[in-house]
mmCIF file of C-alpha atoms in Angstrom:
data_model
loop_
_atom_site.group_PDB
_atom_site.id
_atom_site.type_symbol
_atom_site.label_atom_id
_atom_site.label_comp_id
_atom_site.label_asym_id
_atom_site.label_seq_id
_atom_site.Cartn_x
_atom_site.Cartn_y
_atom_site.Cartn_z
ATOM 1 C CA GLY A 1 -26.256 126.974 38.510
ATOM 2 C CA GLN A 2 -28.522 129.725 37.578
ATOM 3 C CA GLN A 3 -31.613 129.216 35.921
ATOM 4 C CA VAL A 4 -34.472 131.105 35.132
ATOM 5 C CA MET A 5 -37.871 129.285 34.538
ATOM 6 C CA GLN A 6 -40.485 130.726 32.307
ATOM 7 C CA ILE A 7 -44.170 129.509 32.147
ATOM 8 C CA PRO A 8 -46.400 128.641 30.462
ATOM 9 C CA GLN A 9 -44.723 127.371 27.257
ATOM 10 C CA TYR A 10 -47.821 128.165 25.142
ATOM 11 C CA GLN A 11 -50.583 130.080 25.657
ATOM 12 C CA HIS A 12 -53.502 130.183 23.216
ATOM 13 C CA VAL A 13 -55.844 133.094 23.438
ATOM 14 C CA GLN A 14 -59.128 134.533 21.238
ATOM 15 C CA GLU A 15 -58.356 137.883 19.681
ATOM 16 C CA GLY A 16 -58.946 140.725 22.475
ATOM 17 C CA GLU A 17 -58.178 138.260 25.366
ATOM 18 C CA ASP A 18 -55.444 139.053 27.736
ATOM 19 C CA PHE A 19 -51.981 137.213 27.637
ATOM 20 C CA THR A 20 -49.427 136.646 30.809
ATOM 21 C CA THR A 21 -46.105 135.073 30.949
ATOM 22 C CA TYR A 22 -44.362 134.730 34.199
ATOM 23 C CA CYS A 23 -40.576 134.206 35.070
ATOM 24 C CA ASN A 24 -38.870 132.884 38.140
ATOM 25 C CA SER A 25 -35.360 132.778 39.166
ATOM 26 C CA SER A 26 -33.373 130.698 41.293
ATOM 27 C CA THR A 27 -31.181 133.440 42.423
ATOM 28 C CA THR A 28 -31.689 137.780 42.685
ATOM 29 C CA LEU A 29 -31.290 139.087 39.421
ATOM 30 C CA SER A 30 -29.492 142.523 39.359
ATOM 31 C CA ASN A 31 -31.954 143.042 36.273
ATOM 32 C CA ILE A 32 -34.279 141.489 33.743
ATOM 33 C CA GLN A 33 -34.784 142.206 30.233
ATOM 34 C CA TRP A 34 -37.827 141.171 27.724
ATOM 35 C CA TYR A 35 -37.680 140.091 24.204
ATOM 36 C CA LYS A 36 -40.043 139.558 21.568
ATOM 37 C CA GLN A 37 -39.132 136.778 18.667
ATOM 38 C CA ARG A 38 -41.796 136.782 15.675
ATOM 39 C CA PRO A 39 -42.082 133.217 13.711
ATOM 40 C CA GLY A 40 -38.973 132.957 11.946
ATOM 41 C CA GLY A 41 -37.456 135.888 13.313
ATOM 42 C CA HIS A 42 -34.794 136.764 15.865
ATOM 43 C CA PRO A 43 -35.162 138.288 19.257
ATOM 44 C CA VAL A 44 -35.906 141.840 19.344
ATOM 45 C CA PHE A 45 -35.171 143.928 22.886
ATOM 46 C CA LEU A 46 -38.779 145.082 24.305
ATOM 47 C CA ILE A 47 -37.640 146.504 28.191
ATOM 48 C CA GLN A 48 -35.388 146.452 31.073
ATOM 49 C CA LEU A 49 -36.412 146.367 34.567
ATOM 50 C CA VAL A 50 -33.558 147.292 37.205
ATOM 51 C CA LYS A 51 -35.473 148.336 40.271
ATOM 52 C CA SER A 52 -37.169 146.113 42.724
ATOM 53 C CA GLY A 53 -41.184 146.238 42.414
ATOM 54 C CA GLU A 54 -40.700 148.166 39.279
ATOM 55 C CA VAL A 55 -43.724 148.271 37.063
ATOM 56 C CA LYS A 56 -43.408 149.625 33.329
ATOM 57 C CA LYS A 57 -45.769 150.202 30.382
ATOM 58 C CA GLN A 58 -45.642 150.283 26.623
ATOM 59 C CA LYS A 59 -49.285 150.741 25.394
ATOM 60 C CA ARG A 60 -50.983 147.249 26.157
ATOM 61 C CA LEU A 61 -47.726 145.661 27.411
ATOM 62 C CA THR A 62 -47.107 145.695 31.119
ATOM 63 C CA PHE A 63 -43.890 144.232 32.762
ATOM 64 C CA GLN A 64 -43.304 143.900 36.571
ATOM 65 C CA PHE A 65 -39.865 143.016 38.402
ATOM 66 C CA GLY A 66 -40.636 141.164 41.660
ATOM 67 C CA GLU A 67 -39.927 142.847 45.267
ATOM 68 C CA ALA A 68 -37.151 140.339 45.805
ATOM 69 C CA LYS A 69 -35.715 140.633 42.320
ATOM 70 C CA LYS A 70 -36.530 137.094 41.736
ATOM 71 C CA ASN A 71 -39.656 137.018 39.458
ATOM 72 C CA SER A 72 -40.911 139.174 36.573
ATOM 73 C CA SER A 73 -44.293 138.903 34.519
ATOM 74 C CA LEU A 74 -45.253 140.427 31.353
ATOM 75 C CA HIS A 75 -48.927 140.906 30.601
ATOM 76 C CA ILE A 76 -50.559 142.063 27.544
ATOM 77 C CA THR A 77 -53.976 143.568 27.700
ATOM 78 C CA ALA A 78 -56.500 142.694 24.691
ATOM 79 C CA THR A 79 -54.408 140.683 22.239
ATOM 80 C CA GLN A 80 -53.925 141.754 18.526
ATOM 81 C CA THR A 81 -52.641 139.350 15.603
ATOM 82 C CA THR A 82 -49.593 141.491 15.550
ATOM 83 C CA ASP A 83 -48.549 140.404 19.388
ATOM 84 C CA VAL A 84 -47.947 136.869 18.193
ATOM 85 C CA GLY A 85 -44.472 135.327 18.623
ATOM 86 C CA THR A 86 -42.350 133.976 21.438
ATOM 87 C CA TYR A 87 -41.802 136.229 24.328
ATOM 88 C CA PHE A 88 -38.765 135.679 26.410
ATOM 89 C CA CYS A 89 -37.143 136.654 29.502
ATOM 90 C CA ALA A 90 -33.650 137.175 30.163
ATOM 91 C CA GLY A 91 -32.196 137.546 33.727
ATOM 92 C CA ARG A 92 -28.628 139.179 34.476
ATOM 93 C CA GLY A 93 -26.988 136.521 36.619
ATOM 94 C CA ASN A 94 -23.037 137.025 37.590
ATOM 95 C CA TYR A 95 -21.672 137.451 34.536
ATOM 96 C CA GLN A 96 -23.986 137.017 31.304
ATOM 97 C CA LEU A 97 -27.929 136.965 30.605
ATOM 98 C CA ILE A 98 -29.807 133.738 31.676
ATOM 99 C CA TRP A 99 -32.748 133.267 29.163
ATOM 100 C CA GLY A 100 -36.085 131.508 29.934
ATOM 101 C CA ALA A 101 -37.211 129.051 27.600
ATOM 102 C CA GLY A 102 -40.038 131.632 26.362
ATOM 103 C CA THR A 103 -43.841 131.659 25.999
ATOM 104 C CA LYS A 104 -45.458 131.342 22.598
ATOM 105 C CA LEU A 105 -48.637 133.241 22.143
ATOM 106 C CA ILE A 106 -50.910 131.747 19.558
ATOM 107 C CA ILE A 107 -53.989 133.752 18.117
ATOM 108 C CA LYS A 108 -56.901 131.046 17.740
ATOM 109 C CA PRO A 109 -58.382 131.173 14.355
ATOM 110 C CA ASP B 1 -27.801 151.059 7.719
ATOM 111 C CA GLY B 2 -26.317 150.214 11.062
ATOM 112 C CA GLY B 3 -26.819 146.428 12.457
ATOM 113 C CA ILE B 4 -26.021 142.870 12.460
ATOM 114 C CA THR B 5 -25.586 140.588 9.419
ATOM 115 C CA GLN B 6 -25.493 136.870 9.469
ATOM 116 C CA SER B 7 -24.744 134.597 6.667
ATOM 117 C CA PRO B 8 -25.877 132.274 4.878
ATOM 118 C CA LYS B 9 -29.070 132.332 6.148
ATOM 119 C CA TYR B 10 -29.827 128.520 5.565
ATOM 120 C CA LEU B 11 -26.897 126.107 5.394
ATOM 121 C CA PHE B 12 -26.816 122.482 4.750
ATOM 122 C CA ARG B 13 -23.610 120.272 5.929
ATOM 123 C CA LYS B 14 -22.722 116.487 5.607
ATOM 124 C CA GLU B 15 -21.879 114.856 8.799
ATOM 125 C CA GLY B 16 -18.249 115.265 9.449
ATOM 126 C CA GLN B 17 -17.727 118.622 7.835
ATOM 127 C CA ASN B 18 -16.785 121.668 9.945
ATOM 128 C CA VAL B 19 -18.532 124.676 8.812
ATOM 129 C CA THR B 20 -18.143 128.628 9.765
ATOM 130 C CA LEU B 21 -20.875 131.090 10.376
ATOM 131 C CA SER B 22 -20.344 134.532 9.702
ATOM 132 C CA CYS B 23 -21.431 137.822 12.103
ATOM 133 C CA GLU B 24 -20.726 141.007 11.377
ATOM 134 C CA GLN B 25 -21.720 144.136 13.148
ATOM 135 C CA ASN B 26 -20.901 147.894 12.342
ATOM 136 C CA LEU B 27 -22.757 149.301 15.511
ATOM 137 C CA ASN B 28 -19.148 149.830 17.157
ATOM 138 C CA HIS B 29 -20.071 147.222 19.627
ATOM 139 C CA ASP B 30 -17.345 145.972 21.976
ATOM 140 C CA ALA B 31 -19.127 142.829 23.103
ATOM 141 C CA MET B 32 -20.321 139.829 20.830
ATOM 142 C CA TYR B 33 -22.236 136.943 21.616
ATOM 143 C CA TRP B 34 -23.163 133.588 19.987
ATOM 144 C CA TYR B 35 -26.346 131.627 20.691
ATOM 145 C CA ARG B 36 -27.719 128.148 19.778
ATOM 146 C CA GLN B 37 -31.814 127.995 19.418
ATOM 147 C CA ASP B 38 -33.229 124.829 19.351
ATOM 148 C CA PRO B 39 -36.965 124.078 18.753
ATOM 149 C CA GLY B 40 -39.355 125.306 21.565
ATOM 150 C CA GLN B 41 -36.431 126.599 23.568
ATOM 151 C CA GLY B 42 -34.706 129.306 24.642
ATOM 152 C CA LEU B 43 -31.491 130.514 23.804
ATOM 153 C CA ARG B 44 -28.223 129.032 25.218
ATOM 154 C CA LEU B 45 -24.803 130.771 25.039
ATOM 155 C CA ILE B 46 -21.958 129.160 22.993
ATOM 156 C CA TYR B 47 -19.273 131.789 23.352
ATOM 157 C CA TYR B 48 -18.971 135.449 23.859
ATOM 158 C CA SER B 49 -16.501 138.025 23.429
ATOM 159 C CA GLN B 50 -16.065 141.395 25.318
ATOM 160 C CA ILE B 51 -12.959 142.587 23.456
ATOM 161 C CA VAL B 52 -10.914 141.842 20.265
ATOM 162 C CA ASN B 53 -8.589 138.952 20.569
ATOM 163 C CA ASP B 54 -10.272 137.511 23.574
ATOM 164 C CA PHE B 55 -13.381 135.421 24.072
ATOM 165 C CA GLN B 56 -14.746 133.194 26.694
ATOM 166 C CA LYS B 57 -16.724 130.051 26.740
ATOM 167 C CA GLY B 58 -20.471 130.018 27.473
ATOM 168 C CA ASP B 59 -22.582 127.040 28.819
ATOM 169 C CA ILE B 60 -22.216 124.818 25.538
ATOM 170 C CA ALA B 61 -19.102 125.466 23.844
ATOM 171 C CA GLU B 62 -18.029 121.887 23.089
ATOM 172 C CA GLY B 63 -17.682 121.339 19.317
ATOM 173 C CA TYR B 64 -17.527 124.975 18.746
ATOM 174 C CA SER B 65 -14.882 127.522 18.215
ATOM 175 C CA VAL B 66 -14.623 131.158 17.855
ATOM 176 C CA SER B 67 -12.465 134.067 16.924
ATOM 177 C CA ARG B 68 -12.500 137.919 17.434
ATOM 178 C CA GLU B 69 -9.493 139.326 15.177
ATOM 179 C CA LYS B 70 -11.436 142.314 14.087
ATOM 180 C CA LYS B 71 -14.005 144.394 16.345
ATOM 181 C CA GLU B 72 -16.927 144.032 13.535
ATOM 182 C CA SER B 73 -16.210 140.409 13.174
ATOM 183 C CA PHE B 74 -16.965 137.249 15.389
ATOM 184 C CA PRO B 75 -17.257 134.085 13.268
ATOM 185 C CA LEU B 76 -18.023 130.775 14.408
ATOM 186 C CA THR B 77 -16.930 127.404 13.305
ATOM 187 C CA VAL B 78 -19.263 124.108 14.010
ATOM 188 C CA THR B 79 -16.962 121.397 14.063
ATOM 189 C CA SER B 80 -17.204 117.713 13.541
ATOM 190 C CA ALA B 81 -17.128 117.058 17.107
ATOM 191 C CA GLN B 82 -20.260 118.947 17.738
ATOM 192 C CA LYS B 83 -22.853 115.842 18.275
ATOM 193 C CA ASN B 84 -25.922 117.456 17.558
ATOM 194 C CA PRO B 85 -25.101 120.488 15.338
ATOM 195 C CA THR B 86 -28.666 121.153 13.547
ATOM 196 C CA ALA B 87 -30.182 124.421 15.058
ATOM 197 C CA PHE B 88 -30.721 128.007 14.729
ATOM 198 C CA TYR B 89 -27.971 130.080 15.429
ATOM 199 C CA LEU B 90 -28.079 133.790 16.480
ATOM 200 C CA CYS B 91 -25.362 136.278 16.738
ATOM 201 C CA ALA B 92 -25.758 139.339 19.130
ATOM 202 C CA SER B 93 -23.956 142.376 19.987
ATOM 203 C CA SER B 94 -23.981 144.850 23.096
ATOM 204 C CA ILE B 95 -22.145 148.221 23.504
ATOM 205 C CA SER B 96 -19.928 146.596 26.229
ATOM 206 C CA GLY B 97 -20.473 143.631 28.329
ATOM 207 C CA SER B 98 -22.148 145.266 31.521
ATOM 208 C CA THR B 99 -24.807 144.273 33.224
ATOM 209 C CA THR B 100 -27.329 146.605 31.759
ATOM 210 C CA ASP B 101 -26.317 146.382 28.142
ATOM 211 C CA THR B 102 -29.242 145.067 25.857
ATOM 212 C CA GLN B 103 -28.442 142.782 22.828
ATOM 213 C CA TYR B 104 -29.016 143.472 19.441
ATOM 214 C CA PHE B 105 -29.390 140.146 17.207
ATOM 215 C CA GLY B 106 -28.764 139.560 13.878
ATOM 216 C CA PRO B 107 -31.243 137.451 11.506
ATOM 217 C CA GLY B 108 -29.752 134.177 12.231
ATOM 218 C CA THR B 109 -28.545 131.218 10.367
ATOM 219 C CA ARG B 110 -30.327 127.928 10.404
ATOM 220 C CA LEU B 111 -27.819 124.999 10.118
ATOM 221 C CA THR B 112 -29.037 121.858 9.130
ATOM 222 C CA VAL B 113 -26.746 118.332 9.076
ATOM 223 C CA LEU B 114 -27.846 115.874 6.670
#
């Protein structure tokens, strides 16, 4: 079946360093969404990408959708403590969202 | 306030008991979903409903049942047939079931089987 692989599972960074998470699909996606889940919380929608090669920015966050619409990435510049949480991609397959396993962003003390 | 509510926040159950998790939304959304999240993992779809009185199985429906008698409500029953029910359960809704909808999540119910 359709799968979305997300890597890495965890990323430890010093505050101020950059963070990147990647998603790869086995099939072409009609769109991809990104969500953030704070520790103990629920997923909150961040953004949706629809077009091939699309790039969108939200302050320090940059989202990309690959040309073949099979991969996507989220890059955070100069991480802050408020960025802590797990970031999920979710690709739209044939009928429903297919979720990646998430990347947990951990800020080193 | 508009939103999705789930109750209870924490639930403890003895083995062999059925338990029902509540999910209510006042967003006037047509579609509702139930997901299961296990530690360190993504979300897995249990059931979804795109309209009242209709619902479909997701990827892990075995041992679960749902109903959609009202637009606002989509309760999930975890039956004794579910082999490993301890998990975090998330309910979500979207305007419709279309491919560009975003999903809005409730705060979740953490179920522990003792």
